[in-house]
Short mmCIF file of C-alpha atoms in Angstrom, two decimals:
data_model
loop_
_atom_site.label_atom_id
_atom_site.label_comp_id
_atom_site.label_asym_id
_atom_site.label_seq_id
_atom_site.Cartn_x
_atom_site.Cartn_y
_atom_site.Cartn_z
CA MET A 492 60.20 1.79 -13.64
CA ILE A 493 59.14 4.09 -16.51
CA LYS A 494 57.86 1.07 -18.47
CA HIS A 495 55.83 -0.13 -15.47
CA ASN A 496 54.29 3.32 -15.09
CA ILE A 497 53.43 3.37 -18.79
CA ASP A 498 51.88 -0.11 -18.51
CA ARG A 499 49.80 0.98 -15.51
CA ASN A 500 48.66 4.10 -17.34
CA ILE A 501 47.67 2.04 -20.37
CA LEU A 502 45.81 -0.41 -18.13
CA SER A 503 44.02 2.41 -16.32
CA GLU A 504 43.06 4.04 -19.60
CA ASP A 505 41.78 0.73 -20.91
CA LEU A 506 39.67 0.22 -17.75
CA ARG A 507 38.23 3.71 -18.13
CA HIS A 508 37.21 3.01 -21.72
CA GLN A 509 35.72 -0.36 -20.75
CA ARG A 510 33.67 1.16 -17.93
CA ARG A 511 32.49 3.96 -20.16
CA ARG A 512 31.45 1.57 -22.94
CA LEU A 513 29.67 -0.69 -20.48
CA GLY A 514 27.81 2.21 -18.85
CA ALA A 515 26.64 3.42 -22.26
CA LYS A 516 24.58 0.26 -22.81
CA SER A 517 21.72 1.21 -20.50
CA PRO A 518 20.79 3.20 -17.37
CA HIS A 519 20.88 -0.12 -15.50
CA ALA A 520 24.45 -0.86 -16.59
CA PHE A 521 25.46 2.73 -15.83
CA ALA A 522 24.11 2.43 -12.27
CA ASP A 523 25.97 -0.86 -11.74
CA VAL A 524 29.25 0.64 -12.91
CA TYR A 525 29.20 4.16 -11.49
CA LEU A 526 26.61 4.41 -8.71
CA LYS A 527 26.99 1.26 -6.64
CA ASN A 528 27.21 3.32 -3.46
CA ASN A 529 23.73 4.68 -4.11
CA CYS A 530 22.21 1.21 -4.30
CA ASN A 531 22.00 -0.08 -0.72
CA ALA A 532 20.08 -3.26 -1.56
CA PRO A 533 19.52 -5.52 -4.58
CA TYR A 534 17.14 -4.10 -7.15
CA SER A 535 13.45 -4.89 -6.92
CA ILE A 536 11.23 -5.90 -9.81
CA MET A 537 10.06 -2.28 -9.89
CA HIS A 538 13.62 -1.05 -10.46
CA PHE A 539 14.23 -3.54 -13.27
CA GLU A 540 10.99 -2.51 -14.99
CA MET A 541 11.81 1.18 -14.57
CA PHE A 542 15.27 0.69 -16.08
CA GLN A 543 13.76 -1.14 -19.06
CA LYS A 544 11.14 1.56 -19.55
CA LEU A 545 13.70 4.38 -19.38
CA GLN A 546 15.98 2.71 -21.91
CA TYR A 547 13.06 2.10 -24.25
CA ILE A 548 11.72 5.67 -24.23
CA THR A 549 15.21 7.06 -24.89
CA ARG A 550 15.02 5.43 -28.33
CA CYS A 551 11.25 5.64 -28.90
CA ARG A 552 10.30 9.25 -28.24
CA LYS A 553 7.08 11.11 -27.39
CA ALA A 554 6.61 9.00 -24.25
CA LYS A 555 4.32 10.00 -21.41
CA VAL A 556 5.14 7.77 -18.44
CA ALA A 557 3.56 7.91 -14.97
CA ILE A 558 4.87 5.74 -12.12
CA ALA A 559 3.31 5.56 -8.66
CA ALA A 560 5.80 3.95 -6.27
CA PRO A 561 5.85 3.36 -2.51
CA ARG A 562 7.59 5.97 -0.42
CA GLY A 563 11.24 5.12 0.23
CA HIS A 564 11.60 2.73 -2.73
CA ALA A 565 14.33 4.70 -4.58
CA LYS A 566 12.13 5.99 -7.40
CA SER A 567 13.93 9.37 -7.37
CA THR A 568 17.33 7.67 -7.33
CA ILE A 569 16.48 5.72 -10.49
CA VAL A 570 14.77 8.50 -12.46
CA SER A 571 16.11 11.83 -11.20
CA LEU A 572 19.70 10.75 -10.52
CA VAL A 573 20.76 7.65 -12.46
CA TYR A 574 18.76 8.34 -15.61
CA VAL A 575 19.53 12.07 -15.72
CA LEU A 576 23.28 11.45 -15.32
CA TRP A 577 23.21 8.77 -18.00
CA CYS A 578 21.37 11.09 -20.39
CA VAL A 579 23.72 14.06 -19.99
CA LEU A 580 27.01 12.14 -19.83
CA TYR A 581 26.23 10.12 -22.96
CA GLN A 582 24.59 13.11 -24.68
CA LYS A 583 21.15 11.54 -24.95
CA GLU A 584 19.49 14.84 -23.99
CA ARG A 585 20.48 18.48 -24.51
CA LEU A 586 18.04 20.05 -22.04
CA ILE A 587 16.39 18.34 -19.06
CA LEU A 588 13.82 19.87 -16.71
CA ILE A 589 13.45 18.49 -13.18
CA VAL A 590 10.24 19.70 -11.57
CA SER A 591 9.12 19.02 -8.01
CA ASN A 592 6.48 20.26 -5.58
CA THR A 593 8.67 23.18 -4.49
CA THR A 594 11.70 24.85 -5.99
CA GLU A 595 13.68 23.75 -2.92
CA GLN A 596 12.86 20.09 -3.58
CA ALA A 597 13.82 20.37 -7.24
CA VAL A 598 17.06 22.15 -6.32
CA ALA A 599 17.84 19.36 -3.82
CA LEU A 600 17.51 16.79 -6.62
CA LEU A 601 19.80 18.88 -8.80
CA LYS A 602 22.27 19.15 -5.91
CA ASP A 603 22.57 15.34 -5.82
CA ILE A 604 23.47 15.37 -9.51
CA LYS A 605 26.09 18.08 -8.94
CA GLN A 606 27.58 16.06 -6.09
CA GLN A 607 28.06 13.05 -8.35
CA LEU A 608 29.62 15.11 -11.13
CA ARG A 609 32.03 16.76 -8.72
CA SER A 610 32.89 13.98 -6.29
CA ASN A 611 32.23 10.55 -7.81
CA PRO A 612 35.81 9.37 -8.52
CA LEU A 613 34.81 7.02 -11.34
CA LEU A 614 32.78 9.69 -13.12
CA VAL A 615 35.55 12.26 -12.71
CA SER A 616 38.06 9.73 -14.05
CA ASP A 617 36.01 8.40 -16.97
CA PHE A 618 34.27 11.63 -18.08
CA PRO A 619 36.97 14.28 -17.57
CA GLU A 620 35.69 16.37 -20.47
CA VAL A 621 32.37 16.76 -18.61
CA CYS A 622 33.23 16.58 -14.91
CA SER A 623 36.59 18.36 -14.97
CA GLY A 624 36.32 20.45 -18.10
CA LYS A 625 35.85 24.20 -18.07
CA LYS A 626 32.22 25.09 -17.49
CA PRO A 627 30.53 27.22 -20.17
CA ARG A 628 28.98 29.26 -17.36
CA PRO A 629 28.96 29.07 -13.53
CA TRP A 630 26.55 26.58 -12.00
CA ARG A 631 23.59 28.07 -10.20
CA ASP A 632 21.33 26.52 -7.57
CA ASN A 633 18.64 25.78 -10.14
CA GLN A 634 20.76 25.23 -13.26
CA ILE A 635 23.88 23.48 -14.47
CA GLN A 636 25.38 23.54 -17.94
CA LEU A 637 28.04 21.01 -18.83
CA PRO A 638 31.02 21.36 -21.18
CA ASN A 639 29.44 18.85 -23.57
CA GLY A 640 26.52 21.23 -24.09
CA ALA A 641 23.93 19.49 -21.87
CA MET A 642 21.86 21.60 -19.48
CA ILE A 643 19.68 20.67 -16.48
CA ARG A 644 17.16 23.11 -14.97
CA ALA A 645 15.17 22.78 -11.72
CA TYR A 646 11.68 24.21 -11.20
CA GLY A 647 8.94 24.14 -8.60
CA ALA A 648 5.31 23.33 -9.40
CA GLY A 649 3.50 26.39 -10.70
CA GLN A 650 6.59 28.08 -12.09
CA SER A 651 6.62 28.88 -15.80
CA PRO A 652 9.46 27.35 -17.83
CA ARG A 653 7.83 28.50 -21.08
CA GLY A 654 10.36 29.51 -23.69
CA ILE A 655 13.30 27.82 -21.93
CA LYS A 656 15.88 26.67 -24.47
CA ASN A 657 19.46 25.49 -24.61
CA ASP A 658 21.10 26.75 -27.78
CA LYS A 659 17.68 26.98 -29.49
CA VAL A 660 16.75 23.45 -28.32
CA ARG A 661 13.63 22.96 -26.20
CA PRO A 662 13.56 20.42 -23.33
CA GLY A 663 13.73 16.84 -24.60
CA LEU A 664 13.11 15.32 -21.16
CA ILE A 665 10.76 16.60 -18.46
CA ILE A 666 10.81 14.82 -15.10
CA ALA A 667 8.10 15.60 -12.53
CA ASP A 668 9.29 14.05 -9.26
CA ASP A 669 6.94 14.21 -6.24
CA LEU A 670 4.93 17.03 -7.77
CA GLU A 671 2.24 17.00 -5.06
CA ASN A 672 2.10 17.30 -1.27
CA GLU A 673 -0.39 16.16 1.37
CA GLU A 674 -1.82 19.61 2.08
CA GLN A 675 -2.25 20.66 -1.53
CA VAL A 676 -4.09 17.51 -2.65
CA GLU A 677 -6.78 17.98 0.02
CA SER A 678 -8.07 21.08 -1.77
CA GLU A 679 -10.11 20.49 -4.92
CA GLU A 680 -9.22 24.00 -6.05
CA GLN A 681 -5.48 23.34 -5.61
CA ARG A 682 -5.71 19.98 -7.40
CA GLU A 683 -7.40 21.63 -10.36
CA LYS A 684 -4.88 24.47 -10.35
CA LEU A 685 -1.97 21.99 -10.52
CA ARG A 686 -3.68 19.95 -13.23
CA SER A 687 -4.25 23.08 -15.31
CA TRP A 688 -0.61 24.21 -14.94
CA PHE A 689 0.69 20.72 -15.71
CA SER A 690 -1.36 20.31 -18.90
CA GLY A 691 -1.35 23.90 -20.08
CA THR A 692 2.16 25.02 -19.18
CA LEU A 693 4.58 22.21 -18.34
CA LEU A 694 3.61 19.79 -21.11
CA ASN A 695 3.81 22.58 -23.68
CA THR A 696 7.39 23.41 -22.72
CA GLY A 697 8.93 20.65 -24.80
CA HIS A 698 8.91 19.80 -28.49
CA GLN A 699 7.14 17.09 -30.47
CA TYR A 700 9.61 14.38 -29.41
CA THR A 701 9.87 15.32 -25.72
CA ASN A 702 9.63 12.53 -23.15
CA VAL A 703 7.68 13.25 -19.96
CA ILE A 704 8.14 11.14 -16.82
CA VAL A 705 6.00 11.64 -13.70
CA VAL A 706 7.01 9.75 -10.55
CA GLY A 707 5.64 9.98 -7.05
CA THR A 708 3.27 8.48 -4.50
CA ILE A 709 -0.51 8.76 -4.82
CA LEU A 710 -1.65 11.09 -2.04
CA HIS A 711 -5.31 11.47 -3.01
CA GLN A 712 -7.74 9.42 -5.06
CA ASN A 713 -8.23 12.32 -7.46
CA SER A 714 -4.68 13.64 -7.43
CA LEU A 715 -2.79 14.39 -10.63
CA LEU A 716 -0.71 11.21 -10.33
CA ALA A 717 -3.79 9.08 -9.56
CA ASN A 718 -5.31 10.32 -12.82
CA LEU A 719 -2.15 9.85 -14.88
CA VAL A 720 -1.62 6.19 -13.91
CA ASP A 721 -5.24 5.41 -14.84
CA SER A 722 -5.44 4.76 -18.58
CA GLN A 723 -9.19 5.41 -18.63
CA ARG A 724 -8.82 8.83 -17.04
CA SER A 725 -5.62 9.67 -18.94
CA PRO A 726 -5.57 7.97 -22.36
CA GLY A 727 -2.18 8.15 -24.01
CA TRP A 728 -0.28 7.87 -20.74
CA ASP A 729 1.73 4.76 -19.85
CA GLY A 730 0.90 4.35 -16.16
CA LYS A 731 1.99 1.81 -13.56
CA THR A 732 1.24 1.58 -9.84
CA TYR A 733 3.46 -0.37 -7.44
CA ARG A 734 2.60 -1.43 -3.89
CA ALA A 735 5.00 -2.40 -1.12
CA ILE A 736 2.86 -5.43 -0.20
CA ILE A 737 1.87 -7.43 -3.25
CA GLU A 738 0.32 -10.47 -1.55
CA THR A 739 -0.89 -10.62 2.05
CA SER A 740 -0.47 -13.54 4.42
CA ASP A 741 -2.54 -16.69 4.09
CA PHE A 742 -3.07 -16.44 7.86
CA PRO A 743 -4.43 -12.95 8.67
CA GLU A 744 -5.81 -14.25 11.96
CA MET A 745 -2.24 -14.76 13.20
CA TRP A 746 -1.34 -11.20 12.25
CA ALA A 747 -4.48 -10.01 14.06
CA ARG A 748 -3.26 -11.82 17.20
CA TRP A 749 0.23 -10.34 16.68
CA SER A 750 -1.33 -6.88 16.42
CA SER A 751 -3.25 -7.35 19.67
CA ILE A 752 -0.06 -8.43 21.42
CA PHE A 753 1.86 -5.47 19.96
CA ARG A 754 -0.84 -3.10 21.22
CA SER A 755 -0.66 -4.70 24.70
CA ARG A 756 -4.21 -6.01 24.47
CA ASP A 757 -3.06 -9.61 24.49
CA GLU A 758 0.01 -11.53 25.56
CA TYR A 759 2.16 -14.41 24.43
CA LYS A 760 4.16 -16.60 26.82
CA GLY A 761 3.90 -13.96 29.51
CA LYS A 762 5.02 -11.07 27.31
CA THR A 763 3.07 -8.23 25.74
CA GLY A 764 3.80 -5.11 23.69
CA ALA A 765 6.67 -5.04 21.21
CA ALA A 766 8.59 -7.74 23.10
CA GLY A 767 5.60 -10.10 23.12
CA ALA A 768 4.87 -9.47 19.43
CA LYS A 769 8.51 -10.15 18.57
CA LYS A 770 8.42 -13.43 20.47
CA TYR A 771 5.12 -14.45 18.88
CA PHE A 772 6.48 -13.72 15.39
CA ARG A 773 9.64 -15.67 16.08
CA TYR A 774 7.64 -18.78 17.01
CA LYS A 775 4.97 -18.40 14.29
CA LYS A 776 7.10 -16.88 11.52
CA GLU A 777 6.84 -19.75 9.04
CA TRP A 778 3.04 -19.68 9.06
CA MET A 779 2.66 -15.90 9.30
CA LEU A 780 4.78 -15.34 6.19
CA LYS A 781 3.09 -18.05 4.15
CA GLY A 782 1.67 -16.62 0.94
CA THR A 783 3.24 -13.19 1.41
CA LYS A 784 4.99 -11.28 -1.33
CA VAL A 785 6.54 -7.82 -1.06
CA LEU A 786 7.93 -5.50 -3.70
CA TRP A 787 11.43 -5.04 -2.24
CA PRO A 788 12.06 -7.78 0.35
CA GLU A 789 15.71 -6.84 0.91
CA TRP A 790 14.65 -3.32 1.91
CA ASP A 791 11.12 -3.60 3.31
CA SER A 792 10.29 -7.07 4.60
CA TYR A 793 6.68 -8.08 5.24
CA HIS A 794 7.32 -7.96 8.98
CA ASP A 795 8.88 -4.48 8.72
CA LEU A 796 5.91 -3.23 6.74
CA MET A 797 3.43 -4.63 9.25
CA LEU A 798 5.37 -2.93 12.04
CA LEU A 799 5.15 0.36 10.15
CA ARG A 800 1.42 -0.14 9.75
CA GLN A 801 1.08 -0.54 13.52
CA THR A 802 3.24 2.43 14.48
CA GLU A 803 2.14 4.95 11.83
CA GLY A 804 -1.47 3.87 11.37
CA ASP A 805 -3.28 2.28 8.49
CA ILE A 806 -4.25 5.51 6.71
CA TYR A 807 -0.58 6.53 6.48
CA PHE A 808 0.45 3.01 5.46
CA GLN A 809 -2.15 2.65 2.72
CA ARG A 810 -1.22 6.02 1.25
CA GLU A 811 2.58 5.98 1.51
CA LYS A 812 3.30 2.29 0.95
CA GLN A 813 0.31 0.94 -0.97
CA ASN A 814 -0.67 3.95 -3.11
CA ARG A 815 -4.22 3.60 -1.76
CA PRO A 816 -5.00 6.95 -0.15
CA MET A 817 -8.07 7.17 2.03
CA ASP A 818 -10.19 10.30 2.41
CA PRO A 819 -11.65 10.08 5.95
CA ARG A 820 -14.45 12.42 4.91
CA ARG A 821 -15.71 9.80 2.47
CA CYS A 822 -15.64 6.99 5.04
CA ILE A 823 -18.98 6.26 6.71
CA PHE A 824 -17.84 4.82 10.03
CA LYS A 825 -15.84 7.22 12.21
CA ILE A 826 -13.42 5.74 14.71
CA GLU A 827 -14.46 8.37 17.28
CA ASN A 828 -18.05 7.02 17.16
CA ILE A 829 -17.06 3.43 17.90
CA ILE A 830 -17.54 2.11 21.44
CA PHE A 831 -15.15 -0.65 22.54
CA TRP A 832 -16.62 -3.08 25.01
CA ASP A 833 -13.16 -4.34 26.03
CA ASP A 834 -12.63 -0.99 27.79
CA GLU A 835 -15.17 -2.22 30.36
CA PHE A 836 -14.81 -5.99 30.26
CA HIS A 837 -11.48 -7.82 30.35
CA ASP A 838 -12.52 -10.62 27.99
CA THR A 839 -15.51 -12.40 26.48
CA GLN A 840 -16.10 -14.55 29.54
CA HIS A 841 -16.40 -11.51 31.81
CA LEU A 842 -18.80 -9.89 29.33
CA ILE A 843 -21.03 -12.99 29.21
CA GLU A 844 -21.04 -13.30 33.00
CA ALA A 845 -22.00 -9.64 33.38
CA ILE A 846 -24.97 -9.92 31.01
CA GLY A 847 -26.06 -13.27 32.40
CA ASN A 848 -29.28 -14.84 31.15
CA ARG A 849 -30.04 -11.80 28.97
CA ALA A 850 -27.35 -12.97 26.52
CA ARG A 851 -28.28 -14.38 23.12
CA PHE A 852 -25.79 -15.41 20.43
CA PHE A 853 -25.96 -14.83 16.70
CA GLY A 854 -23.49 -15.37 13.91
CA ALA A 855 -22.92 -14.93 10.22
CA CYS A 856 -20.50 -16.08 7.55
CA ASP A 857 -19.62 -14.46 4.25
CA PRO A 858 -17.76 -17.34 2.59
CA SER A 859 -15.01 -17.20 0.01
CA MET A 860 -14.25 -20.15 -2.18
CA GLY A 861 -10.46 -19.69 -2.09
CA ARG A 862 -7.58 -20.46 0.25
CA THR A 863 -5.02 -18.18 -1.40
CA ALA A 864 -4.17 -14.61 -0.42
CA LYS A 865 -5.59 -13.43 -3.75
CA ALA A 866 -9.04 -14.69 -2.78
CA ASP A 867 -11.51 -12.66 -0.76
CA TYR A 868 -11.59 -13.18 2.97
CA THR A 869 -13.97 -15.66 4.49
CA ALA A 870 -15.54 -13.62 7.28
CA ILE A 871 -17.14 -15.17 10.37
CA ILE A 872 -18.80 -12.85 12.89
CA VAL A 873 -20.24 -13.80 16.29
CA LEU A 874 -22.48 -11.36 18.17
CA LEU A 875 -23.69 -11.38 21.74
CA LYS A 876 -26.97 -9.50 22.12
CA ASP A 877 -28.33 -8.20 25.42
CA ILE A 878 -32.08 -8.73 24.96
CA ARG A 879 -32.93 -6.05 27.53
CA THR A 880 -30.72 -3.18 26.33
CA LYS A 881 -30.67 -4.36 22.67
CA ILE A 882 -26.90 -3.73 22.63
CA MET A 883 -24.92 -6.10 20.39
CA TYR A 884 -21.29 -6.96 21.12
CA VAL A 885 -18.88 -8.33 18.50
CA ILE A 886 -17.18 -11.19 20.37
CA ALA A 887 -15.55 -12.96 17.41
CA ALA A 888 -14.43 -11.61 14.06
CA ASP A 889 -12.48 -14.09 11.97
CA LEU A 890 -11.31 -12.91 8.58
CA LEU A 891 -9.52 -15.83 6.99
CA HIS A 892 -8.13 -17.08 3.72
CA CYS A 893 -9.54 -20.59 3.96
CA THR A 894 -11.46 -23.26 2.11
CA PRO A 895 -15.22 -23.75 2.65
CA ASP A 896 -14.45 -26.93 4.62
CA GLN A 897 -12.16 -25.02 6.99
CA ALA A 898 -14.81 -22.32 7.41
CA ILE A 899 -17.40 -24.95 8.30
CA GLN A 900 -15.03 -26.44 10.89
CA ARG A 901 -14.63 -23.01 12.51
CA ILE A 902 -18.39 -22.39 12.61
CA VAL A 903 -18.97 -25.82 14.18
CA GLN A 904 -16.33 -25.01 16.80
CA TYR A 905 -18.11 -21.76 17.61
CA ALA A 906 -21.41 -23.65 17.81
CA ASP A 907 -19.77 -25.84 20.47
CA ILE A 908 -18.93 -22.72 22.49
CA TYR A 909 -21.98 -20.51 21.92
CA ARG A 910 -25.55 -21.75 21.69
CA PHE A 911 -26.53 -19.78 18.61
CA SER A 912 -30.12 -18.61 18.38
CA ARG A 913 -29.57 -18.24 14.66
CA PHE A 914 -26.63 -18.30 12.24
CA ALA A 915 -26.74 -16.73 8.77
CA VAL A 916 -24.71 -17.73 5.72
CA GLU A 917 -24.65 -15.94 2.40
CA SER A 918 -25.87 -18.48 -0.10
CA ASN A 919 -25.83 -16.75 -3.45
CA ASN A 920 -24.92 -19.05 -6.35
CA PHE A 921 -22.87 -22.15 -5.45
CA GLN A 922 -22.50 -21.13 -1.78
CA GLN A 923 -25.75 -22.98 -1.07
CA LEU A 924 -23.69 -26.19 -1.16
CA MET A 925 -21.72 -24.90 1.83
CA VAL A 926 -24.95 -24.14 3.70
CA ASP A 927 -26.19 -27.69 3.16
CA ASP A 928 -22.87 -29.15 4.30
CA LEU A 929 -22.84 -26.94 7.41
CA LYS A 930 -26.33 -28.12 8.38
CA ARG A 931 -25.27 -31.74 7.96
CA ARG A 932 -22.10 -31.30 10.06
CA LEU A 933 -23.97 -29.54 12.87
CA LEU A 934 -26.57 -32.30 12.91
CA LEU A 935 -23.83 -34.94 13.21
CA LYS A 936 -22.41 -33.00 16.18
CA GLY A 937 -25.83 -32.86 17.80
CA ARG A 938 -26.00 -29.05 17.60
CA LYS A 939 -29.45 -27.65 16.97
CA VAL A 940 -28.68 -24.38 15.22
CA TYR A 941 -31.09 -22.62 12.91
CA ILE A 942 -29.09 -21.84 9.78
CA LYS A 943 -30.53 -19.00 7.75
CA SER A 944 -29.59 -18.77 4.08
CA LEU A 945 -29.34 -15.16 2.94
CA HIS A 946 -29.80 -14.25 -0.71
CA HIS A 947 -28.82 -10.62 -1.20
CA ASN A 948 -30.85 -8.53 -3.60
CA SER A 949 -29.95 -5.05 -2.36
CA HIS A 950 -26.63 -3.32 -3.04
CA LYS A 951 -23.81 -4.30 -0.66
CA ASN A 952 -22.82 -0.69 0.10
CA SER A 953 -26.38 0.17 1.13
CA ARG A 954 -26.59 -2.85 3.41
CA ILE A 955 -23.26 -2.14 5.11
CA GLY A 956 -24.08 1.57 5.37
CA SER A 957 -27.23 0.67 7.32
CA LEU A 958 -24.98 -0.35 10.23
CA GLU A 959 -23.91 3.26 10.87
CA PRO A 960 -26.82 4.18 13.21
CA HIS A 961 -26.18 1.02 15.25
CA VAL A 962 -22.52 2.02 15.59
CA SER A 963 -22.88 5.75 16.22
CA GLN A 964 -25.71 5.26 18.74
CA GLY A 965 -23.74 2.64 20.66
CA PHE A 966 -25.99 -0.34 19.93
CA LEU A 967 -23.15 -2.18 18.17
CA ARG A 968 -19.91 -2.40 20.13
CA PHE A 969 -16.49 -3.75 19.23
CA ASN A 970 -13.29 -5.28 20.57
CA ARG A 971 -10.00 -3.58 19.76
CA LYS A 972 -8.41 -6.98 19.12
CA HIS A 973 -10.39 -7.29 15.91
CA GLN A 974 -8.01 -5.06 13.96
CA GLU A 975 -8.80 -6.28 10.44
CA LEU A 976 -12.55 -5.89 10.92
CA LEU A 977 -12.05 -2.38 12.34
CA ARG A 978 -9.74 -1.46 9.47
CA GLN A 979 -12.23 -2.58 6.84
CA LEU A 980 -15.10 -0.89 8.66
CA THR A 981 -13.45 2.50 9.23
CA GLN A 982 -12.21 2.59 5.62
CA PHE A 983 -15.54 1.60 4.10
CA PRO A 984 -16.45 2.16 1.27
CA LEU A 985 -12.88 2.90 0.10
CA ALA A 986 -11.09 -0.17 1.47
CA LYS A 987 -9.91 -2.92 -0.85
CA ASN A 988 -11.82 -5.54 1.18
CA ASP A 989 -15.22 -5.32 2.84
CA ASP A 990 -15.89 -8.97 3.67
CA GLY A 991 -15.81 -8.25 7.42
CA PRO A 992 -18.42 -5.45 7.34
CA ASP A 993 -20.53 -7.55 4.96
CA ALA A 994 -20.64 -10.48 7.40
CA LEU A 995 -21.22 -8.05 10.28
CA GLU A 996 -24.28 -6.62 8.52
CA MET A 997 -25.60 -10.15 8.03
CA ALA A 998 -25.13 -10.93 11.73
CA VAL A 999 -26.81 -7.68 12.83
CA TYR A 1000 -29.69 -8.25 10.42
CA THR A 1001 -30.16 -11.75 11.82
CA ALA A 1002 -30.00 -10.52 15.44
CA THR A 1003 -32.52 -7.72 14.89
CA GLN A 1004 -35.06 -9.60 12.77
CA ILE A 1005 -35.83 -12.40 15.22
CA LYS A 1006 -37.86 -12.49 18.40
CA ILE A 1007 -36.20 -14.72 20.99
CA VAL A 1008 -37.77 -16.28 24.08
CA GLY A 1009 -36.11 -18.44 26.70
CA ALA A 1010 -32.55 -18.37 27.97
CA LEU A 1011 -29.68 -19.98 26.09
CA ARG A 1012 -26.37 -20.23 27.92
CA PRO A 1013 -23.00 -20.76 26.24
CA SER A 1014 -20.90 -23.77 27.09
CA ASN A 1015 -17.69 -23.41 29.08
CA LYS A 1016 -15.49 -24.36 26.13
CA TYR A 1017 -13.91 -20.95 25.66
CA ARG A 1018 -11.18 -21.37 23.16
CA ARG A 1019 -8.56 -19.30 21.39
CA TRP A 1020 -7.01 -19.91 18.01
#
């Protein structure tokens, strides 16, 4: 019995040494060995890159690293928990500062570290001299000192850690984790105050070999983090920005339909709202997910992220998940100024019937030469204009990732439905070939449509901005189903894409520059895609 106990003790001791040696290799290995319970899903590419970066800067000092990550993607777990524990347990750092927006937030991060040191059975077993040894001094809310000589201090933004030392050693690692908040970044004065404190006080707390790591989510286009991840604005900093959605769907029109169903403005197989959207996604899933790529699929799927975008709004989504904050004050088109014609008319057919022989139809296409999600959208806009009131109604807004041939097919289909008075196509550079092909295809179909080639000389932003009086005065009205167009319009000029507003401006220009006589009625071939 005694021999068996001795054998078990030897085996246990051997396992402890093996775990400890394995964890010493890297922060990644340490997390796999000791913190499996904190990793609820497989690592993402962001996590792997962060682990590699952290291991590298531990050897190669003087690093200044800035990482903008989506909210909820475990950035604090990797940097402020795993890495800090690895550094103090293996004596990589003598003094670490953890700084957050408030002292309470920084103390909460320190509390997580304390919890692991006190309660993680593997750490207590394998590092008894640190976790179970006699503490040099009692732990405080904002400070812990370990028996191996390592110290961790927690501070809030704006506090002065100048002169802080651990046995004459200045901080060798400074971690700024979520240093900013939504309210503070809105004030230019507060942004400048934080920037001044960060550069003048915090960065001067360390020594010549101190590593500085800033992690968070970009809350404002001119926030501290937004500047640090930009190498042009912050030379000398190693910055990286991650987004929850890396590649969007090849079929945005399907997601637009899904959005309309989710918002109860459309239905699918007799169902609407969340139930209808769920059913639509189940039947169309293969196509809707084609071309998509997300940062952490096991945690935030593309469908989950699109649901969040619907429930929380696009401004929240772009800021918290995509690190693309929008300042509504800089956006030209205000949602409160937009009039939606579908509040009055149930669908396009009812609108056309109400306007009667006063209706004229115009269209425009801003073509893209690519089919992939990386390419720009091909935007096709169809307007109905009431020639008496001069009000223009957006009745179709297709924003697609498609080839020129597919775009031509869609325009020809619309020409079958609506008798266009005029249709405009941007024809800069090689796009003139598409214009010529469109004319030929319409002629073969027997459709007499005047195709106007537009060569833009003026700046795009000026052209799109000229739509604002039409929108705010109610002469250009929209349908809530056209979610992607509305998103691009209300975020202009800050949105990543503006193909929809660009095509809309072309259609409005075409509809307002021509004098029409005679009545042209649409065919009865109303069709949905």
